[in-house]
Every structure is written in structure tokens, then in C-alpha cells.
Short mmCIF file of C-alpha atoms in Angstrom, two decimals:
data_model
loop_
_atom_site.label_atom_id
_atom_site.label_comp_id
_atom_site.label_asym_id
_atom_site.label_seq_id
_atom_site.Cartn_x
_atom_site.Cartn_y
_atom_site.Cartn_z
CA UNK A 15 -48.14 172.14 81.66
CA UNK A 16 -48.13 175.41 83.55
CA UNK A 17 -44.94 174.52 85.44
CA UNK A 18 -43.20 173.58 82.17
CA UNK A 19 -44.19 176.92 80.66
CA UNK A 20 -42.82 178.90 83.64
CA UNK A 21 -39.59 176.87 83.64
CA UNK A 22 -39.08 177.52 79.91
CA UNK A 23 -39.82 181.23 80.37
CA UNK A 24 -37.21 181.50 83.14
CA UNK A 25 -34.60 179.76 80.96
CA UNK A 26 -35.35 182.17 78.11
CA UNK A 27 -35.02 185.21 80.41
CA UNK A 28 -31.62 184.12 81.72
CA UNK A 29 -30.40 183.26 78.21
CA UNK A 30 -31.54 186.59 76.79
CA UNK A 31 -29.82 188.54 79.60
CA UNK A 32 -26.60 186.61 79.06
CA UNK A 33 -26.66 187.10 75.29
CA UNK A 34 -27.45 190.80 75.55
CA UNK A 35 -24.58 191.51 77.97
CA UNK A 36 -22.11 189.29 76.11
CA UNK A 37 -23.02 190.82 72.75
CA UNK A 38 -22.66 194.32 74.18
CA UNK A 39 -19.20 193.47 75.53
CA UNK A 40 -18.10 191.87 72.25
CA UNK A 41 -19.27 194.64 69.95
CA UNK A 42 -18.63 197.59 72.24
CA UNK A 43 -15.35 196.39 73.65
CA UNK A 44 -13.38 198.34 76.22
CA UNK A 45 -13.03 198.08 79.98
CA UNK A 46 -16.51 199.35 80.90
CA UNK A 47 -18.48 196.87 78.80
CA UNK A 48 -16.46 193.83 79.93
CA UNK A 49 -16.50 195.02 83.53
CA UNK A 50 -20.31 195.21 83.30
CA UNK A 51 -20.46 191.71 81.84
CA UNK A 52 -18.20 190.12 84.47
CA UNK A 53 -19.87 192.05 87.29
CA UNK A 54 -23.29 190.77 86.30
CA UNK A 55 -22.05 187.23 85.61
CA UNK A 56 -22.43 186.01 89.28
CA UNK A 57 -26.02 187.16 89.24
CA UNK A 58 -26.63 185.28 85.99
CA UNK A 59 -25.11 182.16 87.49
CA UNK A 60 -27.28 182.55 90.59
CA UNK A 61 -30.42 183.04 88.47
CA UNK A 62 -29.54 179.94 86.47
CA UNK A 63 -29.06 177.89 89.65
CA UNK A 64 -32.31 179.28 91.10
CA UNK A 65 -34.15 178.27 87.94
CA UNK A 66 -33.17 174.63 88.47
CA UNK A 67 -33.58 174.77 92.26
CA UNK A 68 -36.67 172.76 93.36
CA UNK A 69 -38.98 174.20 96.02
CA UNK A 70 -41.08 171.04 96.10
CA UNK A 71 -38.29 169.24 97.95
CA UNK A 72 -38.75 171.40 101.02
CA UNK A 73 -40.31 169.91 104.11
CA UNK A 74 -43.17 172.20 105.15
CA UNK A 75 -45.16 171.50 108.33
CA UNK A 76 -48.07 173.41 109.85
CA UNK A 77 -48.91 173.19 113.56
CA UNK A 78 -52.15 174.37 115.20
CA UNK A 79 -52.26 175.27 118.89
CA UNK A 80 -55.65 173.54 119.24
CA UNK A 81 -57.83 171.27 117.14
CA UNK A 82 -60.96 171.97 119.17
CA UNK A 83 -61.95 175.50 120.11
CA UNK A 84 -64.94 177.60 121.15
CA UNK A 85 -66.35 180.32 118.91
CA UNK A 86 -64.54 183.60 119.51
CA UNK A 87 -61.27 182.06 120.69
CA UNK A 88 -57.85 182.56 119.11
CA UNK A 89 -55.93 179.76 117.39
CA UNK A 90 -52.15 180.09 116.99
CA UNK A 91 -50.63 178.67 113.82
CA UNK A 92 -46.94 177.92 113.26
CA UNK A 93 -45.42 177.03 109.89
CA UNK A 94 -42.00 175.34 109.87
CA UNK A 95 -39.83 174.92 106.76
CA UNK A 96 -36.83 172.60 106.65
CA UNK A 97 -34.37 172.44 103.75
CA UNK A 98 -31.75 169.74 103.17
CA UNK A 99 -29.27 171.91 101.27
CA UNK A 100 -28.43 175.49 102.37
CA UNK A 101 -28.92 177.07 98.95
CA UNK A 102 -28.87 180.88 99.31
CA UNK A 103 -32.40 182.27 99.21
CA UNK A 104 -32.74 186.06 99.05
CA UNK A 105 -36.34 186.14 100.30
CA UNK A 106 -39.11 183.67 101.15
CA UNK A 107 -42.81 184.50 101.28
CA UNK A 108 -45.33 182.16 102.91
CA UNK A 109 -48.99 182.76 102.05
CA UNK A 110 -51.92 180.91 103.61
CA UNK A 111 -55.08 179.91 101.74
CA UNK A 112 -58.17 180.35 103.93
CA UNK A 113 -61.53 178.67 103.30
CA UNK A 114 -64.78 180.63 103.09
CA UNK A 115 -65.78 179.27 106.49
CA UNK A 116 -63.05 181.40 108.09
CA UNK A 117 -63.99 184.62 106.28
CA UNK A 118 -65.84 185.97 109.31
CA UNK A 119 -65.02 186.74 112.92
CA UNK A 120 -66.88 185.87 116.08
CA UNK A 121 -66.82 188.36 118.96
CA UNK A 122 -68.89 186.35 121.45
CA UNK A 123 -71.67 188.61 122.69
CA UNK A 124 -70.60 191.71 120.78
CA UNK A 125 -71.53 190.25 117.39
CA UNK A 126 -75.24 190.45 118.27
CA UNK A 127 -75.26 194.21 118.88
CA UNK A 128 -75.89 194.80 115.17
CA UNK A 129 -78.03 191.72 114.69
CA UNK A 130 -80.58 193.58 112.56
CA UNK A 131 -77.96 194.41 109.89
CA UNK A 132 -78.43 190.92 108.49
CA UNK A 133 -74.74 190.11 107.94
CA UNK A 134 -72.05 188.35 109.90
CA UNK A 135 -68.86 190.12 110.93
CA UNK A 136 -67.01 189.56 107.67
CA UNK A 137 -63.24 189.42 107.83
CA UNK A 138 -61.20 188.79 104.69
CA UNK A 139 -58.35 186.95 106.35
CA UNK A 140 -55.07 187.27 104.52
CA UNK A 141 -51.75 186.09 105.94
CA UNK A 142 -48.50 186.70 104.11
CA UNK A 143 -45.20 186.32 105.99
CA UNK A 144 -41.80 187.27 104.54
CA UNK A 145 -38.26 186.48 105.70
CA UNK A 146 -34.72 186.65 104.31
CA UNK A 147 -33.25 183.23 105.09
CA UNK A 148 -30.10 183.25 102.87
CA UNK A 149 -28.31 180.04 103.92
CA UNK A 150 -30.67 179.09 106.75
CA UNK A 151 -32.00 175.55 106.51
CA UNK A 152 -34.76 176.01 109.07
CA UNK A 153 -37.42 178.74 108.96
CA UNK A 154 -40.42 179.36 111.18
CA UNK A 155 -43.48 181.62 110.79
CA UNK A 156 -46.24 182.33 113.32
CA UNK A 157 -49.63 183.97 113.00
CA UNK A 158 -52.97 184.03 114.84
CA UNK A 159 -56.54 183.29 113.80
CA UNK A 160 -58.52 185.62 116.03
CA UNK A 161 -62.24 185.26 116.70
CA UNK A 162 -62.67 181.93 114.90
CA UNK A 163 -66.34 181.37 113.96
CA UNK A 164 -68.38 178.27 114.73
CA UNK A 165 -67.94 175.42 112.25
CA UNK A 166 -65.54 172.89 110.82
CA UNK A 167 -62.61 174.60 109.12
CA UNK A 168 -60.07 173.12 106.72
CA UNK A 169 -56.69 174.71 106.06
CA UNK A 170 -55.82 172.92 102.83
CA UNK A 171 -52.98 174.74 101.06
CA UNK A 172 -49.92 176.88 101.69
CA UNK A 173 -48.00 178.80 99.02
CA UNK A 174 -44.25 179.45 99.20
CA UNK A 175 -42.66 182.06 96.91
CA UNK A 176 -39.08 183.18 96.32
CA UNK A 177 -37.00 184.89 93.63
CA UNK A 178 -33.75 186.59 92.69
CA UNK A 179 -32.47 190.03 93.64
CA UNK A 180 -33.89 191.88 90.64
CA UNK A 181 -37.20 190.07 90.27
CA UNK A 182 -36.37 188.46 86.91
CA UNK A 183 -36.77 184.92 88.28
CA UNK A 184 -39.76 184.15 90.50
CA UNK A 185 -40.61 180.72 91.80
CA UNK A 186 -43.52 179.42 93.83
CA UNK A 187 -44.94 176.13 94.97
CA UNK A 188 -48.25 175.25 96.62
CA UNK A 189 -48.08 172.67 99.40
CA UNK A 190 -51.24 170.69 100.08
CA UNK A 191 -51.35 170.57 103.88
CA UNK A 192 -54.76 169.45 105.06
CA UNK A 193 -55.40 170.53 108.64
CA UNK A 194 -58.84 170.81 110.14
CA UNK A 195 -60.15 172.07 113.44
CA UNK A 196 -63.61 172.19 114.96
CA UNK A 197 -65.13 175.23 116.64
CA UNK A 198 -68.00 174.62 119.05
CA UNK A 199 -70.75 177.22 119.64
CA UNK A 200 -70.23 179.61 122.52
CA UNK A 201 -72.19 178.52 125.60
CA UNK A 202 -73.37 180.44 128.61
CA UNK A 203 -75.56 179.76 131.68
CA UNK A 204 -79.33 179.52 131.26
CA UNK A 205 -81.70 180.44 134.09
CA UNK A 206 -85.00 178.61 133.73
CA UNK A 207 -88.04 180.26 135.32
CA UNK A 208 -91.03 177.99 135.71
CA UNK A 209 -94.23 179.66 134.52
CA UNK A 210 -97.09 179.36 136.98
CA UNK A 211 -100.70 178.46 136.19
CA UNK A 212 -103.73 179.03 138.36
CA UNK A 213 -105.31 176.10 140.20
CA UNK A 214 -108.00 175.92 142.85
CA UNK A 215 -105.35 175.98 145.58
CA UNK A 216 -103.65 179.01 144.05
CA UNK A 217 -100.93 179.77 141.54
CA UNK A 218 -98.09 177.24 141.28
CA UNK A 219 -96.00 175.58 138.61
CA UNK A 220 -97.72 172.56 137.08
CA UNK A 221 -94.36 170.76 136.86
CA UNK A 222 -90.64 171.49 136.89
CA UNK A 223 -88.37 170.84 133.96
CA UNK A 224 -85.34 170.43 136.16
CA UNK A 225 -86.95 168.12 138.66
CA UNK A 226 -84.76 165.08 139.29
CA UNK A 227 -85.45 163.07 142.42
CA UNK A 228 -82.48 160.86 143.23
CA UNK A 229 -83.27 159.60 146.71
CA UNK A 230 -83.50 155.86 146.02
CA UNK A 231 -80.28 154.00 145.13
CA UNK A 232 -80.87 151.28 142.54
CA UNK A 233 -77.27 150.14 141.86
CA UNK A 234 -73.70 151.17 141.06
CA UNK A 235 -71.77 151.75 137.85
CA UNK A 236 -68.37 153.01 136.72
CA UNK A 237 -67.64 156.69 137.14
CA UNK A 238 -68.00 158.89 134.03
CA UNK A 239 -67.03 162.56 133.69
CA UNK A 240 -69.90 164.74 134.85
CA UNK A 241 -70.99 162.62 137.80
CA UNK A 242 -71.32 164.47 141.09
CA UNK A 243 -68.70 163.94 143.77
CA UNK A 244 -71.41 163.08 146.30
CA UNK A 245 -72.56 160.14 144.13
CA UNK A 246 -69.30 158.21 144.54
CA UNK A 247 -69.75 154.84 146.30
CA UNK A 248 -66.55 154.64 148.31
CA UNK A 249 -67.21 151.12 149.55
CA UNK A 250 -67.49 149.59 146.08
CA UNK A 251 -64.66 151.83 144.87
CA UNK A 252 -62.33 150.28 147.44
CA UNK A 253 -63.44 146.76 146.50
CA UNK A 254 -63.13 147.09 142.73
CA UNK A 255 -60.07 149.38 142.73
CA UNK A 256 -61.80 151.83 140.35
CA UNK A 257 -64.14 154.76 140.79
CA UNK A 258 -67.79 153.67 141.16
CA UNK A 259 -70.85 155.91 141.43
CA UNK A 260 -74.35 155.26 142.65
CA UNK A 261 -77.29 154.88 140.27
CA UNK A 262 -80.60 156.31 141.45
CA UNK A 263 -84.14 155.35 140.73
CA UNK A 264 -85.85 158.47 139.48
CA UNK A 265 -89.18 158.78 141.19
CA UNK A 266 -90.34 161.63 138.99
CA UNK A 267 -89.08 162.48 135.55
CA UNK A 268 -90.23 164.66 132.71
CA UNK A 269 -89.61 163.49 129.15
CA UNK A 270 -88.36 166.48 127.20
CA UNK A 271 -87.69 166.91 123.49
CA UNK A 272 -85.69 169.89 122.24
CA UNK A 273 -86.14 170.71 118.54
CA UNK A 274 -83.87 173.13 116.63
CA UNK A 275 -85.00 174.70 113.35
CA UNK A 276 -82.07 174.41 110.90
CA UNK A 277 -83.96 175.41 107.75
CA UNK A 278 -82.62 178.42 105.86
CA UNK A 279 -84.91 181.44 105.75
CA UNK A 280 -84.06 184.24 103.30
CA UNK A 281 -85.81 186.89 105.38
CA UNK A 282 -84.07 185.92 108.61
CA UNK A 283 -80.74 187.38 109.67
CA UNK A 284 -77.80 184.92 109.61
CA UNK A 285 -77.09 185.96 113.19
CA UNK A 286 -80.58 184.79 114.16
CA UNK A 287 -79.63 181.23 113.27
CA UNK A 288 -76.28 181.58 115.06
CA UNK A 289 -78.14 182.82 118.12
CA UNK A 290 -80.52 179.85 117.89
CA UNK A 291 -77.59 177.41 117.77
CA UNK A 292 -75.82 179.08 120.71
CA UNK A 293 -79.00 179.13 122.75
CA UNK A 294 -79.71 175.46 121.96
CA UNK A 295 -76.19 174.46 122.98
CA UNK A 296 -76.47 176.44 126.22
CA UNK A 297 -79.93 175.05 126.96
CA UNK A 298 -78.78 171.46 126.32
CA UNK A 299 -75.89 171.90 128.72
CA UNK A 300 -78.18 173.30 131.41
CA UNK A 301 -80.85 170.63 130.90
CA UNK A 302 -78.34 167.80 130.90
CA UNK A 303 -77.17 168.94 134.32
CA UNK A 304 -80.64 169.19 135.84
CA UNK A 305 -83.14 167.17 133.79
CA UNK A 306 -83.77 163.46 133.84
CA UNK A 307 -84.93 162.69 130.31
CA UNK A 308 -83.91 164.93 127.41
CA UNK A 309 -83.74 164.13 123.69
CA UNK A 310 -82.54 166.46 120.95
CA UNK A 311 -83.62 166.82 117.32
CA UNK A 312 -82.64 169.11 114.46
CA UNK A 313 -84.79 169.64 111.36
CA UNK A 314 -83.06 171.10 108.34
CA UNK A 315 -81.06 169.10 105.83
CA UNK A 316 -82.89 165.99 106.94
CA UNK A 317 -83.58 164.94 110.51
CA UNK A 318 -80.94 164.27 113.14
CA UNK A 319 -82.20 162.71 116.34
CA UNK A 320 -80.21 162.17 119.53
CA UNK A 321 -82.02 160.04 122.13
CA UNK A 322 -81.53 160.57 125.84
CA UNK A 323 -78.15 159.33 127.14
CA UNK A 324 -76.06 160.65 129.96
CA UNK A 325 -72.65 159.40 128.84
CA UNK A 326 -69.91 161.82 127.82
CA UNK A 327 -69.52 160.49 124.24
CA UNK A 328 -73.21 161.12 123.51
CA UNK A 329 -72.89 164.74 124.60
CA UNK A 330 -69.81 165.10 122.42
CA UNK A 331 -71.76 163.85 119.39
CA UNK A 332 -74.38 166.53 119.99
CA UNK A 333 -71.71 169.24 120.37
CA UNK A 334 -70.02 168.11 117.15
CA UNK A 335 -73.34 168.26 115.34
CA UNK A 336 -74.06 171.77 116.63
CA UNK A 337 -70.57 172.87 115.59
CA UNK A 338 -71.05 171.72 111.98
CA UNK A 339 -74.75 172.46 111.45
CA UNK A 340 -75.73 174.94 108.74
CA UNK A 341 -79.08 176.40 107.78
CA UNK A 342 -80.09 174.71 104.51
CA UNK A 343 -83.38 175.17 102.68
CA UNK A 344 -84.78 171.85 101.47
CA UNK A 345 -88.19 171.30 103.02
CA UNK A 346 -89.92 174.00 105.05
CA UNK A 347 -89.66 173.77 108.83
CA UNK A 348 -93.46 173.63 109.21
CA UNK A 349 -93.72 170.59 106.90
CA UNK A 350 -90.90 168.76 108.66
CA UNK A 351 -92.37 169.56 112.06
CA UNK A 352 -95.80 168.35 110.96
CA UNK A 353 -94.30 165.15 109.61
CA UNK A 354 -92.53 164.43 112.92
CA UNK A 355 -95.50 165.42 115.06
CA UNK A 356 -97.18 162.04 114.77
CA UNK A 357 -94.07 160.36 116.18
CA UNK A 358 -93.93 162.53 119.30
CA UNK A 359 -95.01 160.52 122.38
CA UNK A 360 -98.03 161.85 124.24
CA UNK A 361 -97.49 163.76 127.46
CA UNK A 362 -93.96 165.02 126.77
CA UNK A 363 -92.57 168.53 127.04
CA UNK A 364 -91.55 169.96 123.66
CA UNK A 365 -89.04 172.82 123.47
CA UNK A 366 -88.66 174.40 120.03
CA UNK A 367 -85.93 176.87 119.07
CA UNK A 368 -86.56 178.66 115.79
CA UNK A 369 -85.43 181.75 113.88
CA UNK A 370 -88.65 181.88 111.84
CA UNK A 371 -92.37 181.98 112.60
CA UNK A 372 -95.26 181.88 110.18
CA UNK A 373 -98.91 180.69 110.17
CA UNK A 374 -97.91 177.16 109.12
CA UNK A 375 -95.49 176.88 112.04
CA UNK A 376 -98.26 178.21 114.31
CA UNK A 377 -100.62 175.44 113.16
CA UNK A 378 -98.00 172.73 113.76
CA UNK A 379 -97.20 174.06 117.23
CA UNK A 380 -100.90 174.18 118.10
CA UNK A 381 -101.36 170.53 117.10
CA UNK A 382 -98.29 169.51 119.07
CA UNK A 383 -99.64 171.34 122.14
CA UNK A 384 -102.84 169.29 122.02
CA UNK A 385 -100.99 166.04 122.77
CA UNK A 386 -98.08 167.39 124.83
CA UNK A 387 -97.76 168.27 128.47
CA UNK A 388 -96.29 171.62 127.52
CA UNK A 389 -94.84 173.37 124.48
CA UNK A 390 -92.24 176.11 124.89
CA UNK A 391 -91.31 178.14 121.82
CA UNK A 392 -88.07 180.17 121.67
CA UNK A 393 -88.21 182.70 118.85
CA UNK A 394 -84.84 184.23 117.90
CA UNK A 395 -85.15 187.47 115.92
CA UNK A 396 -83.79 191.06 115.99
CA UNK A 397 -85.96 193.51 117.89
CA UNK A 398 -86.34 195.89 114.93
CA UNK A 399 -87.55 193.10 112.65
CA UNK A 400 -90.44 192.06 114.92
CA UNK A 401 -93.43 193.30 112.95
CA UNK A 402 -97.19 193.25 113.48
CA UNK A 403 -97.50 189.78 111.96
CA UNK A 404 -94.97 188.36 114.43
CA UNK A 405 -96.71 189.89 117.43
CA UNK A 406 -100.06 188.60 116.19
CA UNK A 407 -98.72 185.04 115.85
CA UNK A 408 -97.01 185.22 119.27
CA UNK A 409 -100.30 186.27 120.86
CA UNK A 410 -102.10 183.33 119.21
CA UNK A 411 -99.45 180.94 120.53
CA UNK A 412 -99.89 182.29 124.05
CA UNK A 413 -103.68 181.93 123.78
CA UNK A 414 -103.12 178.25 122.92
CA UNK A 415 -101.20 177.78 126.20
CA UNK A 416 -97.83 177.73 124.44
CA UNK A 417 -95.05 179.47 126.37
CA UNK A 418 -93.28 181.93 124.05
CA UNK A 419 -89.83 183.43 124.66
CA UNK A 420 -88.69 186.09 122.20
CA UNK A 421 -84.89 186.18 122.14
CA UNK A 422 -83.58 189.41 120.62
CA UNK A 423 -80.18 191.11 120.65
CA UNK A 424 -81.01 192.35 124.16
CA UNK A 425 -80.99 188.76 125.47
CA UNK A 426 -78.17 187.55 123.21
CA UNK A 427 -75.77 190.21 124.49
CA UNK A 428 -76.27 189.14 128.10
CA UNK A 429 -73.83 186.80 129.84
CA UNK A 430 -76.73 184.64 131.01
CA UNK A 431 -79.98 183.60 129.36
CA UNK A 432 -83.15 183.94 131.43
CA UNK A 433 -86.22 182.28 129.91
CA UNK A 434 -89.66 181.05 130.94
CA UNK A 435 -90.62 177.41 130.70
#
């Protein structure tokens, strides 16, 4: 309906211009009036042809330099337009439609310097490219998406506009080009410092999270990315004609569960949740390299649980989940944590990353600590927003033998995390 209206309006404009000039020449007469009519006649013919010219027959293709990126990277985009017939086009404007997920920029560590402001680095992206193709059948436009934020982004539409020399006739068409790309959270090294407790023999760590004894060979299996070079069994590799690695019997292992709070909190800064996701991704990468048994769980819009597996595809599933996860308020984190507490096995190590802390969360953590080998709580919050209530709750957690790490903008702007476990 709208296209029919615009087409009819363009026909009326051309007809009115023609009638006005022709009537002026007929009634006025003389060389000047007819010269004006004949001089403007080619433009009228061009406007008439442009009115019937169809933009929807163009072949428009969008190319992305990468479909998988890390937060803060730059993605190059190229738009190519191919036309079958070289109809003269005075100008061509290509305009990109960006989703809300791309209306912010990620500057790696720099974005946390103003973490207490409570807003992300908003960036109203707007790309509009213009060219003057005339008879060209092939056109190309390039632009960059700088500082892409974490998430799954969809580029769904592209608008092409053109018109005549005087602006009487304007045409546009929206091409539905669905392209998506995934942006993983930015990861960095994590240095784990084992907290010591006092025993009769002196002060020493009660256990080590990254302890993995691999002295006893129990078998061989096919090589997967991430295996150490020293684990390769060259004898079986030569026999089977494919890479084989040794499997070890783990004499000592610590069962670890990492829980991420993905419940929206109105009082918390959006960057606090982003920091929690980045820290969780970095901690998972570090623990997967050094720990023997590690499971991962997120509590937010329902529960997502990832049991311990060392294969590459399993790690990719976790990374995809962390890339797409959003803080959604359905059920409070304390209630979800209390509901899952009964399913936690006894004697495990529980690591909890959260951007909120309240008395209900304190009670749940205390109950978890009673049946667990150790509970480590990572609290992500801006330094200026840590009030008396927070410090009081942190002190109570420490008195209940729960290791507390407060992660503020000071830690989030460092190139390496250093935490106590």
C-alpha cells in the first residue's frame, strides 16, 4: 500500500511538471519558453524512467570479516551491489540498520574506569555511505564496527536510496539481509592464590584447586585440541597413523562447581554484570587448564548446567552461553541458590561469582559452606558503591570460613586477575 502511494505520487509529480512547462510554452510562446521546455524535457524523461526503474532487482550482498569475535575487537563489513542493466544513477546511498545490542562500545579494560556511573559506553552507531555510480553496474561500500560488545548480534536490514538531480523523485528499498555474529567475553589470565589455614604443624593450604596429579598412565585416546605436547604417545601414534595421547589416572582431584549469578539487579551497575561474566570466562579458562573436575552453572533465566568434560566442543558450548547470557530478573538469586543447594554433592568446592549481595544470599552461602569443602565468593561491585551493609555482610561471610574476593574497577582494569581461593 505504501509503495503504491509513493509510485502514484511520483507519477503525479512528473505529470504536473510536464503540464506546467508545456502549458507555459503554449500560452507564452516565443523562443525562451520553448527553449525552457525542450531543455527540461530530457530531465522529465529521466525522471519518468527512474519512476519505473526497480531497485528491488538489485543484487545486494553483505560480507563480514569474522563471524566470531572477542569483545572490543573490530569487525569489517563490506556491502556489494550488482546491477544487471547500467541505468544511469546520479547518487546511491546505503544505510545500515543496527540492532540495540550494538548500540554500545566495548573498550576492554578501559570501560571499567567509570564503572560506578552505572551505564555502558553507549554508542549510537549510524552508517550512511554515498557514491555516484552513474552507469556502473558494480558498487562496493566498506565500514567498520569498532569495539563490538559481548553478545549475539543480528544485522537484519539494509536500505538503499537514490533519486534524480533536483530531488523531485526519490526512491528507496529495504533489503532484508540477515547476518549474525557472536562476540565472546574478553578473557585474561587469572592468578589463583591458595589461602592458608592454621594447623598443628603450622600454616599451610588445606588443598589446592589446581592440583592435578597425572603420574599414572591408564590408557590412550585420540588427540584433541588443548592436550599437552608431552602427553602424546608416539608409539601408538605410529601404529594407528593418527595422533594419540596418554590418559592419566588422577590420584587426587577436587570436585569444583562454579556458579554465576545472572539475575538482574536494579541497584547494580550493568558493568558489574559484564565484569562478572568476563571474570567467570577467565576463571573457567584457567581452571580448565589446571583443575581436574570442574562443572559450571548459571542461575538467572532458569538454570543452565554444564557438567565436567574436557573436550573442545563442551568448552565451546560454555563460551557460547557466556557470549549470549543476559541478566534477567525472574526469581531472586538467593531463592534459586537455595533451591539448588540440596543438589550440591557433599565435600565439593563451590565458587560463586555475583554482582549482588544481601542477607538472603548470605544465608544461602552459609548453608552451602556447612556441607562443602570450601566456598569462595567473588563479589563484583564498584568501589564507591560498597557501603556499610556490604562490608558488614562480607565480614560475616569471612567469619563463616567463606573466602571473599571483592572485585572492583581496580581489579577489572588490570591485565591479570589475582584472587584468593
